[in-house]
PDB file of C-alpha atoms in Angstrom:
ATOM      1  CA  UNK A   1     -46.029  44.572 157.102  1.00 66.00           C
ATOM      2  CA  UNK A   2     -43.332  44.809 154.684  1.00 61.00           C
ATOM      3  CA  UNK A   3     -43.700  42.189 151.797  1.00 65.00           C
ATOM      4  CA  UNK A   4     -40.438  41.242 149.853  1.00 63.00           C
ATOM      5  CA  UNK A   5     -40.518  39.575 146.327  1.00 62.00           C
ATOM      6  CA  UNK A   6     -38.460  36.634 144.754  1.00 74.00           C
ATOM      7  CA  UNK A   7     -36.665  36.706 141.885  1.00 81.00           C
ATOM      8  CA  UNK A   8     -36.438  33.380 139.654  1.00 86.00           C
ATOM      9  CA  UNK A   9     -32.981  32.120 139.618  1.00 88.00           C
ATOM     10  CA  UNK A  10     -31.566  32.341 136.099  1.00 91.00           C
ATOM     11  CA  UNK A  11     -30.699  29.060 134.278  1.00 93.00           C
ATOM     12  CA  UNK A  12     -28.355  29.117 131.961  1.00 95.00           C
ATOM     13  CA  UNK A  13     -28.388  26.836 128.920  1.00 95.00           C
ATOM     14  CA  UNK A  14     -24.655  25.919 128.021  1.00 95.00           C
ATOM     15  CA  UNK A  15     -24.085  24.869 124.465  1.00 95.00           C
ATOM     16  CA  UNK A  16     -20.629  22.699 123.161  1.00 94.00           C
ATOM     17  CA  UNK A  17     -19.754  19.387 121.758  1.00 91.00           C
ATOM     18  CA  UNK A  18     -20.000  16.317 123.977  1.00 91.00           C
ATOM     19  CA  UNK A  19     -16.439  15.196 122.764  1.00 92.00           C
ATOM     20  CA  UNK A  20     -12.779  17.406 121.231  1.00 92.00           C
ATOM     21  CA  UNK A  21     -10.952  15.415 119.089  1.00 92.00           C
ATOM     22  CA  UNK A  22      -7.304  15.372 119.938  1.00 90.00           C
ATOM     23  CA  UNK A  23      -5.246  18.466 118.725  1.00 88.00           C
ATOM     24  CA  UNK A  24      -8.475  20.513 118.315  1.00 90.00           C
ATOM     25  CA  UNK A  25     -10.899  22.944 120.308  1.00 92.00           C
ATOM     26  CA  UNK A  26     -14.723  23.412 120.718  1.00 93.00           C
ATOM     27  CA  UNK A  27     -16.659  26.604 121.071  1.00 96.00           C
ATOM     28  CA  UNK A  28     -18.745  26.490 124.580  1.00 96.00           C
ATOM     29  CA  UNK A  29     -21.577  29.120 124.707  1.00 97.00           C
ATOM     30  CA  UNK A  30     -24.009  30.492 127.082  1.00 96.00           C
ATOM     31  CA  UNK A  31     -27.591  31.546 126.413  1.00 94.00           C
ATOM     32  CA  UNK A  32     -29.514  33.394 126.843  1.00 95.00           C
ATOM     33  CA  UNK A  33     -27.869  36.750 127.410  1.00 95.00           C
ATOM     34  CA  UNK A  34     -26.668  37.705 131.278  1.00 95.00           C
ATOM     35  CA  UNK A  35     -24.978  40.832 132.907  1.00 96.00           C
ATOM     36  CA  UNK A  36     -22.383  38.937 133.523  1.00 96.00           C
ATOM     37  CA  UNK A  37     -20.457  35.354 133.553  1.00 96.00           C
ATOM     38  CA  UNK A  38     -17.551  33.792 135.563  1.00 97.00           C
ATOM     39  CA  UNK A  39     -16.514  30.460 134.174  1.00 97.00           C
ATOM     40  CA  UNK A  40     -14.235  27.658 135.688  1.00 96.00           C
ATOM     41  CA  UNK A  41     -11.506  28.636 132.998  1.00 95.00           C
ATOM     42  CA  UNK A  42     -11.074  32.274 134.613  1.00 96.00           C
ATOM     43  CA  UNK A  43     -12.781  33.715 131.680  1.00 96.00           C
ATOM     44  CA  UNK A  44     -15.949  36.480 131.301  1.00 97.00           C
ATOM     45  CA  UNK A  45     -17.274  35.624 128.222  1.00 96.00           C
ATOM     46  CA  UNK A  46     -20.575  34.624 127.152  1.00 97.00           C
ATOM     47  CA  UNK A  47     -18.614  32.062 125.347  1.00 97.00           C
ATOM     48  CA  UNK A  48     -14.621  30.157 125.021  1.00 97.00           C
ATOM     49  CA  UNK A  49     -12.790  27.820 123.560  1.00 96.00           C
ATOM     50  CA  UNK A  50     -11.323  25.155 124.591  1.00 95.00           C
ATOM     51  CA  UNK A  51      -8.852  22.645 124.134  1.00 92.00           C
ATOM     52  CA  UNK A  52      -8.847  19.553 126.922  1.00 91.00           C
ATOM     53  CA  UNK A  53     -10.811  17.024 128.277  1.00 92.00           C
ATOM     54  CA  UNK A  54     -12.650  18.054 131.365  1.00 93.00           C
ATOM     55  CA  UNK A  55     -16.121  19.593 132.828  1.00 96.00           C
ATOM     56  CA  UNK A  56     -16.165  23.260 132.370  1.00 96.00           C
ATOM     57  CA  UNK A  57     -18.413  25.314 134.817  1.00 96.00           C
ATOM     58  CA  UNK A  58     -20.085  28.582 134.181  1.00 97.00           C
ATOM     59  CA  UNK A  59     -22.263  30.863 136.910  1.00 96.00           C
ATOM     60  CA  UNK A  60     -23.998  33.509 135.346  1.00 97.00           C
ATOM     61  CA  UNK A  61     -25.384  37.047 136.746  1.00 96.00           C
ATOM     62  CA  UNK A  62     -28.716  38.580 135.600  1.00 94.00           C
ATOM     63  CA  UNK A  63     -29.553  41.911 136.235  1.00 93.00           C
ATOM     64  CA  UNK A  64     -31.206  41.600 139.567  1.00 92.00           C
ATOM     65  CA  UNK A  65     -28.107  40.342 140.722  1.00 93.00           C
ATOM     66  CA  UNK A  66     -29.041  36.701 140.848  1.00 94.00           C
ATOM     67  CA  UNK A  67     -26.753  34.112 140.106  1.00 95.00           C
ATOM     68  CA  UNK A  68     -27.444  30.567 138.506  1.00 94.00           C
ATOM     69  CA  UNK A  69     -25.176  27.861 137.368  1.00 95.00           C
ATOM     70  CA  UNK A  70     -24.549  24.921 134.738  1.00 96.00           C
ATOM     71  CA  UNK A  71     -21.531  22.461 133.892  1.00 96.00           C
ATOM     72  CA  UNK A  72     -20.951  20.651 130.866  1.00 96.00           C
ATOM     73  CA  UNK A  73     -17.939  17.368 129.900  1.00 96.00           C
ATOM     74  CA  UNK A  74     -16.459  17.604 127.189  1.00 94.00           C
ATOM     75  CA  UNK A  75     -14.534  14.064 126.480  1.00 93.00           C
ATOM     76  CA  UNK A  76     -11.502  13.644 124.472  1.00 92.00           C
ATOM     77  CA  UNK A  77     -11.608  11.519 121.090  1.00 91.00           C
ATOM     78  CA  UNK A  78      -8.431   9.785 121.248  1.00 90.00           C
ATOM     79  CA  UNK A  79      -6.114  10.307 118.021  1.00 90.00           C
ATOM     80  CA  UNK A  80      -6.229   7.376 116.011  1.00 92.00           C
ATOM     81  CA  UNK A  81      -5.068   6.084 112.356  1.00 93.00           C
ATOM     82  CA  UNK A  82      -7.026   3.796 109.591  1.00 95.00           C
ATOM     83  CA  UNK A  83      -5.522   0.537 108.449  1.00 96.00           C
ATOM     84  CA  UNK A  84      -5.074  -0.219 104.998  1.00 97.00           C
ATOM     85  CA  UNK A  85      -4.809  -3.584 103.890  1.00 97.00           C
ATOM     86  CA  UNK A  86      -3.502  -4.457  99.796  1.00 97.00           C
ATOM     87  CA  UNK A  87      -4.674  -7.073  97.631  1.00 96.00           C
ATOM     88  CA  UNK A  88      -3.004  -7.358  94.969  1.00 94.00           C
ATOM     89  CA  UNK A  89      -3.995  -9.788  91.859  1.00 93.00           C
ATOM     90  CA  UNK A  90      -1.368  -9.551  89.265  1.00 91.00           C
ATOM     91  CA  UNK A  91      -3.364 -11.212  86.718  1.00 92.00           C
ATOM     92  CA  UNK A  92      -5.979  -8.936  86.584  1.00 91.00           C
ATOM     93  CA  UNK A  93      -3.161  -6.105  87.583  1.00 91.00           C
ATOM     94  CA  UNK A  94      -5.657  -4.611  89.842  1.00 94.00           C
ATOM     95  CA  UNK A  95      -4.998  -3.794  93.383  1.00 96.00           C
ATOM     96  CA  UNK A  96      -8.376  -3.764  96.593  1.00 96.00           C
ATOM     97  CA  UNK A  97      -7.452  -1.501  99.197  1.00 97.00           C
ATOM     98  CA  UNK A  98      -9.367  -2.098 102.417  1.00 97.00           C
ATOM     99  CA  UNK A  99      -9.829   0.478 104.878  1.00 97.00           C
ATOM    100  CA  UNK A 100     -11.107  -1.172 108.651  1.00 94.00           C
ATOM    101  CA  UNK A 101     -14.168  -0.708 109.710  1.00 93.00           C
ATOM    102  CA  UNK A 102     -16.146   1.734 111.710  1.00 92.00           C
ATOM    103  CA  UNK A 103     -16.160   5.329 110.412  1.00 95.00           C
ATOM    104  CA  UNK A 104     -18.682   7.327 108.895  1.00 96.00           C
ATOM    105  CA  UNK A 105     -17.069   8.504 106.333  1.00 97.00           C
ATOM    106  CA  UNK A 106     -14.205   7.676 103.304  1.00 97.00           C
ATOM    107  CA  UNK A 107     -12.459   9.966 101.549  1.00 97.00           C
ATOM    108  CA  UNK A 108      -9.584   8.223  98.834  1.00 97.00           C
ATOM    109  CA  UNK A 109      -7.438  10.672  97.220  1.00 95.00           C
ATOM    110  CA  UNK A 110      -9.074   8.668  93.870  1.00 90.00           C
ATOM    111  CA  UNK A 111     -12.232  10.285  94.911  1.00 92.00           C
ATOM    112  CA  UNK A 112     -14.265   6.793  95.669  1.00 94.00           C
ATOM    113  CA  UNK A 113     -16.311   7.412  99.073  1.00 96.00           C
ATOM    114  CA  UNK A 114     -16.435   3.731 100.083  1.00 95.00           C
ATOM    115  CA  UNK A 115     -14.031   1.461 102.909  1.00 96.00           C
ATOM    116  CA  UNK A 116     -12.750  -0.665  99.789  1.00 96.00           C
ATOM    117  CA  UNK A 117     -11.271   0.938  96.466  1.00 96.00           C
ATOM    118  CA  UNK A 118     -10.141  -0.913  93.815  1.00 95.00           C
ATOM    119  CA  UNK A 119      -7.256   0.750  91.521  1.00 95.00           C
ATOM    120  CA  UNK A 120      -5.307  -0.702  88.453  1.00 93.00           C
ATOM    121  CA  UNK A 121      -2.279   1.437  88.715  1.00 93.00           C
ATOM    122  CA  UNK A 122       1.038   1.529  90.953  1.00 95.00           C
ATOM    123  CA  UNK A 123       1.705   5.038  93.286  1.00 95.00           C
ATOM    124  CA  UNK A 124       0.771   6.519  96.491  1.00 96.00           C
ATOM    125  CA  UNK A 125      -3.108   6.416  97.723  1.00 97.00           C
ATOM    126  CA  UNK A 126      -4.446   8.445 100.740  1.00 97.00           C
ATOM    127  CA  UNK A 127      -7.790   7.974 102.520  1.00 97.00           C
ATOM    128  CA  UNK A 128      -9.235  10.470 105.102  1.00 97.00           C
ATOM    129  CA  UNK A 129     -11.500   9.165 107.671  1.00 97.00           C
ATOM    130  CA  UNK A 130     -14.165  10.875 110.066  1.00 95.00           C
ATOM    131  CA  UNK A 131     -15.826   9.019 112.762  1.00 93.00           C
ATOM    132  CA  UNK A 132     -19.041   9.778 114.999  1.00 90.00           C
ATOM    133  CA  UNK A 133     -17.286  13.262 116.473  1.00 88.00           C
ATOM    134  CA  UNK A 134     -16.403  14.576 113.286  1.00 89.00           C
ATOM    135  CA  UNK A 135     -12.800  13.863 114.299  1.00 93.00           C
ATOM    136  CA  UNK A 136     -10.574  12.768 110.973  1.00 94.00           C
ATOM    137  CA  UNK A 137      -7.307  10.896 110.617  1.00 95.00           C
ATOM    138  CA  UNK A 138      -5.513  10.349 107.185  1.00 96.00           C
ATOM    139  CA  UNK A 139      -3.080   7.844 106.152  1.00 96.00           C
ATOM    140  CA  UNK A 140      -1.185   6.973 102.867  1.00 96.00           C
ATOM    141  CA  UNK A 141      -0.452   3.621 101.092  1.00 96.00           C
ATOM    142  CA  UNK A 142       1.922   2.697  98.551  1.00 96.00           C
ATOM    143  CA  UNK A 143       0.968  -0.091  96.330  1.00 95.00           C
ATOM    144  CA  UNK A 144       2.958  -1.503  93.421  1.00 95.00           C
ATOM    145  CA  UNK A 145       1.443  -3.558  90.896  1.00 93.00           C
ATOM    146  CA  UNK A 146       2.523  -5.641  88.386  1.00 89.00           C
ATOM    147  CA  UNK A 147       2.148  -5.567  84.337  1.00 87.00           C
ATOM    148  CA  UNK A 148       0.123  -8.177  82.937  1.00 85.00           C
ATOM    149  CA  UNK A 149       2.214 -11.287  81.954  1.00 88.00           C
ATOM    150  CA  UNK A 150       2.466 -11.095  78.031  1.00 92.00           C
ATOM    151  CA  UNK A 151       4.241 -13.460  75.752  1.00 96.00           C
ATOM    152  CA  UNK A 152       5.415 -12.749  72.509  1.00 97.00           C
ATOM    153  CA  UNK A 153       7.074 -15.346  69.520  1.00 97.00           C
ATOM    154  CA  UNK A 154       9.708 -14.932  67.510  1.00 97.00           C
ATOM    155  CA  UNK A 155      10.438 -17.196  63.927  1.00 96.00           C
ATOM    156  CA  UNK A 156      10.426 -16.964  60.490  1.00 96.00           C
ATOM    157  CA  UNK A 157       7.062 -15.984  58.768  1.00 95.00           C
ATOM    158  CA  UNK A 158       7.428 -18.331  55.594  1.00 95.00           C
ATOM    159  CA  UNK A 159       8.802 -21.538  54.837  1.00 93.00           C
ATOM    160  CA  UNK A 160       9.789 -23.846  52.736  1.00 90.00           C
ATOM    161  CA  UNK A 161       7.918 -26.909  52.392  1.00 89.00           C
ATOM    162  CA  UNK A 162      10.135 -30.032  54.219  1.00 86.00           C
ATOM    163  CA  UNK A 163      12.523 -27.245  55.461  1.00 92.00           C
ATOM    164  CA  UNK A 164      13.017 -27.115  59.391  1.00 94.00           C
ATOM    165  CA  UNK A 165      12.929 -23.991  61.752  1.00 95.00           C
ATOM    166  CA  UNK A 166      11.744 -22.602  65.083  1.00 96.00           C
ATOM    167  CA  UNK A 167      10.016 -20.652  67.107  1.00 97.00           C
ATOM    168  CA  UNK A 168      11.225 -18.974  69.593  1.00 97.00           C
ATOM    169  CA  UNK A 169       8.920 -17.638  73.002  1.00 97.00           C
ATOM    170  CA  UNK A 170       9.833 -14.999  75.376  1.00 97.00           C
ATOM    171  CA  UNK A 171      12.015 -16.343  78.149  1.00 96.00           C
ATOM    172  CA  UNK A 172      11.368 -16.274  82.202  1.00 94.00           C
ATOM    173  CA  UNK A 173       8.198 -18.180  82.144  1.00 96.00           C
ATOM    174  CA  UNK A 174       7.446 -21.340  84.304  1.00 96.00           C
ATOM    175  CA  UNK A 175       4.928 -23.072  82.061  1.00 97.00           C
ATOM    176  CA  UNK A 176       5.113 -23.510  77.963  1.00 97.00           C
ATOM    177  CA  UNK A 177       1.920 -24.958  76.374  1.00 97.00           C
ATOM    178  CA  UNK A 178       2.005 -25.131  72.896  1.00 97.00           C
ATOM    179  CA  UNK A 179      -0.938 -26.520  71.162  1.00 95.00           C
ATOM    180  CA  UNK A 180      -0.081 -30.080  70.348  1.00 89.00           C
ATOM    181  CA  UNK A 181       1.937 -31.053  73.043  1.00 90.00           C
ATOM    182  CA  UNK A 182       4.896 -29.231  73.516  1.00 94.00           C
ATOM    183  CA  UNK A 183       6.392 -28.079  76.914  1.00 95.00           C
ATOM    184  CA  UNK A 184       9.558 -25.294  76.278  1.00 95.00           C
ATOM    185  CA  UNK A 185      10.166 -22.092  75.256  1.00 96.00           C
ATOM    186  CA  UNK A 186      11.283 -23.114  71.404  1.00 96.00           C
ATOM    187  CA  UNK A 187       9.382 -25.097  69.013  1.00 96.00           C
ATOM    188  CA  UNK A 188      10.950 -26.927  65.620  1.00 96.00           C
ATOM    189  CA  UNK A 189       8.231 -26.219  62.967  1.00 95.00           C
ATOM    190  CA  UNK A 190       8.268 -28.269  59.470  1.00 93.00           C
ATOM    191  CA  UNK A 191       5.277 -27.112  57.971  1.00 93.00           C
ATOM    192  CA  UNK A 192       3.215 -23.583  57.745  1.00 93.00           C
ATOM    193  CA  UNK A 193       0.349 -22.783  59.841  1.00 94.00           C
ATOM    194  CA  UNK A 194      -0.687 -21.514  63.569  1.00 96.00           C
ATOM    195  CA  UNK A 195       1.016 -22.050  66.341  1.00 97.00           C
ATOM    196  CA  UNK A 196      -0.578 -20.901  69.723  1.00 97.00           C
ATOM    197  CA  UNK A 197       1.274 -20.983  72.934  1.00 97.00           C
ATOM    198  CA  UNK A 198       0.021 -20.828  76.766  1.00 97.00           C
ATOM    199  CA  UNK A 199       2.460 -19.888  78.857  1.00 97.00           C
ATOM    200  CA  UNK A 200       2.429 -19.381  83.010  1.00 96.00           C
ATOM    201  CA  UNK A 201       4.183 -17.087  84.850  1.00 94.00           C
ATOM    202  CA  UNK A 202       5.476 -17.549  88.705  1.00 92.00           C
ATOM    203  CA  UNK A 203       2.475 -16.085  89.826  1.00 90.00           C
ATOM    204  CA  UNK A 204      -0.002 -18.127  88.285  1.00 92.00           C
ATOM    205  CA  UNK A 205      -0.953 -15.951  85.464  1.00 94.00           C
ATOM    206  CA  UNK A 206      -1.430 -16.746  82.016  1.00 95.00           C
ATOM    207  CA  UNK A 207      -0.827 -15.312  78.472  1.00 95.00           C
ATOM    208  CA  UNK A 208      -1.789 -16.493  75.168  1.00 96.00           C
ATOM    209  CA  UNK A 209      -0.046 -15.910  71.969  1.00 97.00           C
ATOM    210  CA  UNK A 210      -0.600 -17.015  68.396  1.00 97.00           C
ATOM    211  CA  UNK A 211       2.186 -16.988  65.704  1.00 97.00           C
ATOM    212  CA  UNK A 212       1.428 -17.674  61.358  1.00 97.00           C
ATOM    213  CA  UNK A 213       3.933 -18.963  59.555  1.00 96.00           C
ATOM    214  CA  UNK A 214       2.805 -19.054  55.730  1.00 96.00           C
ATOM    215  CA  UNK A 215       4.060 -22.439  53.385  1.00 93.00           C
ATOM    216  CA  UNK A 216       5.670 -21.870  50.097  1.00 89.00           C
ATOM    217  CA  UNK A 217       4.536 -23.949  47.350  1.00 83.00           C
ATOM    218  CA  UNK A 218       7.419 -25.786  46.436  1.00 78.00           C
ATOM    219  CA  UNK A 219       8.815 -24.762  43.184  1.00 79.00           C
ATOM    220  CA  UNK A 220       7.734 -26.512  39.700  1.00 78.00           C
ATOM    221  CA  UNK A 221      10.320 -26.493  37.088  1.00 79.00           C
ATOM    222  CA  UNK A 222       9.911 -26.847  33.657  1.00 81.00           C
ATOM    223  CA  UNK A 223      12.855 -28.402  31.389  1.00 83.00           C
ATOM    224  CA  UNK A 224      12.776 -27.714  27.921  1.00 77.00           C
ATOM    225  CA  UNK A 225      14.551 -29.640  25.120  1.00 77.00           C
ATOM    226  CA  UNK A 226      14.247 -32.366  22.270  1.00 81.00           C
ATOM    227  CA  UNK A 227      13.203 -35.752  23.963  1.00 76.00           C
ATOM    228  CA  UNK A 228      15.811 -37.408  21.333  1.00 80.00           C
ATOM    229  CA  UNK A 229      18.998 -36.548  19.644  1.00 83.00           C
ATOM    230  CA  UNK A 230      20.989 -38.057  16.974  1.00 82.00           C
ATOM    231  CA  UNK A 231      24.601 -39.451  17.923  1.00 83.00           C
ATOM    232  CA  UNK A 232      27.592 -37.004  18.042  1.00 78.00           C
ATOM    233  CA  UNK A 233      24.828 -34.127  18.262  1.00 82.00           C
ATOM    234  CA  UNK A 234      25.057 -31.924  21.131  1.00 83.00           C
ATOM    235  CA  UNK A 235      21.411 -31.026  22.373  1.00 78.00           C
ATOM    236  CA  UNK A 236      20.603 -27.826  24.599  1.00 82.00           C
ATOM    237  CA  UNK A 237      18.265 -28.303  27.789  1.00 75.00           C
ATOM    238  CA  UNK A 238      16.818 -25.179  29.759  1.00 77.00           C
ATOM    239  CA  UNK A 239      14.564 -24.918  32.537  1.00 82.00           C
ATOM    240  CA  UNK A 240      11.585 -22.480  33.192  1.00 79.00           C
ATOM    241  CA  UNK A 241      10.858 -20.439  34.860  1.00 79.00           C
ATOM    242  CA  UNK A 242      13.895 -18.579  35.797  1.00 77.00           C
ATOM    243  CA  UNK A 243      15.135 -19.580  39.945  1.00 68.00           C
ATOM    244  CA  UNK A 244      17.671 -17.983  42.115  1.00 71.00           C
ATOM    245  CA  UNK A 245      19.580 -21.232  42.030  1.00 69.00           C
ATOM    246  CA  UNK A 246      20.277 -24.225  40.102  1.00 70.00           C
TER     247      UNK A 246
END
């Protein structure tokens, strides 16, 4: 009698992503080590690379000559681009970008790691996304965001007590408060003191402004001179102290 043995049939393990993201390859591999390997691709490597969506077979050949087999898919990750939506508050004159949903990791060009970033000045963001497959996408957004309303007044810093002036706010606002009533952009003073002014801009933002006019104390005048005189005398009168006019 004549007794024959039997080899075990190798078994390959093949090693690769599950999933290529679009534009890229994966590495597939074979272990352990064979005498030789014929894969679906046409190539005799222990290991390729490769760049499309499909199942990619592999037989391998140990050294007794035995052949075993494997497969493995890889799917595609379609190519695909994060939204950005802007929210802009001009009265704060900040700007929240939001990045959808869904990925596993953020990357702003600002540095913050997170699917909303909030920024206070105008120019050109970008964010880099990964999802499950390590696949990334990036995508830019230009924002644009107004100064902060500010209001400034314009008038004489002293006057004259019972003289008449006024005061005079930046134009191109919608709303004028001043304190004590008045609605415009101008304001006839008559006395010294603070005026504060509210004012609203088309966006609904407001700005406060305060503006000190200082009071003269009216002049006192002195007049100097006999309080009688004798007929055909001539008398002199002067006043003190010494004025601009008279």
């Amino acid at each position: 009698a004549f007794s024959v043995g039997a080899f075990n049939a190798p078994a390959p393990l093949l090693a690769g992503p599950a999933a290529i993201c679009a534009g890229d390859s994966v590495l597939l591999s074979v272990s352990p080590a064979f005498a030789a390997y014929e894969w679906s691709t046409g190539d005799y490597t222990p290991a390729i690379t490769v760049h499309q969506s499909k199942t990619y077979d592999v037989t391998v050949t140990d050294d007794n000559g035995c052949t075993g087999s494997v497969s493995h898919f890889v799917d595609l990750v379609n190519a695909f681009t994060p939204i950005v939506t802007v929210q802009i508050d001009p009265c704060l004159g900040i700007a929240l970008l939001n990045a959808s949903q869904g990925y596993v990791l953020y990357q702003w060009s600002s540095g913050a790691q997170t699917p909303v970033e909030q920024v206070d000045a105008s120019g050109n963001y970008d964010l880099t996304v990964s999802n499950e497959w390590g696949c990334t996408a990036t995508t830019s957004v230009s924002i644009s965001i107004p100064p902060p309303s500010a209001v400034g007044i314009v008038g004489p810093t002293n006057i004259c007590p019972g003289a008449v002036s006024t005061l005079q706010a930046t134009p191109g606002f919608v709303v004028y408060e001043w304190l004590g009533g008045e609605a415009s952009a101008t304001l006839p003073i008559t006395q010294g003191g603070d005026y504060a002014l509210t004012v609203t801009d088309s966006n609904g933002c407001t700005a406060n402004a305060v503006f000190t006019v200082n009071e003269w104390a009216a002049p006192a005048p002195l007049i100097d001179g006999p309080a009688a005189i004798c007929v055909g005398e001539v008398a002199n009168l002067s006043i003190e102290p010494v004025f601009n006019y008279y």
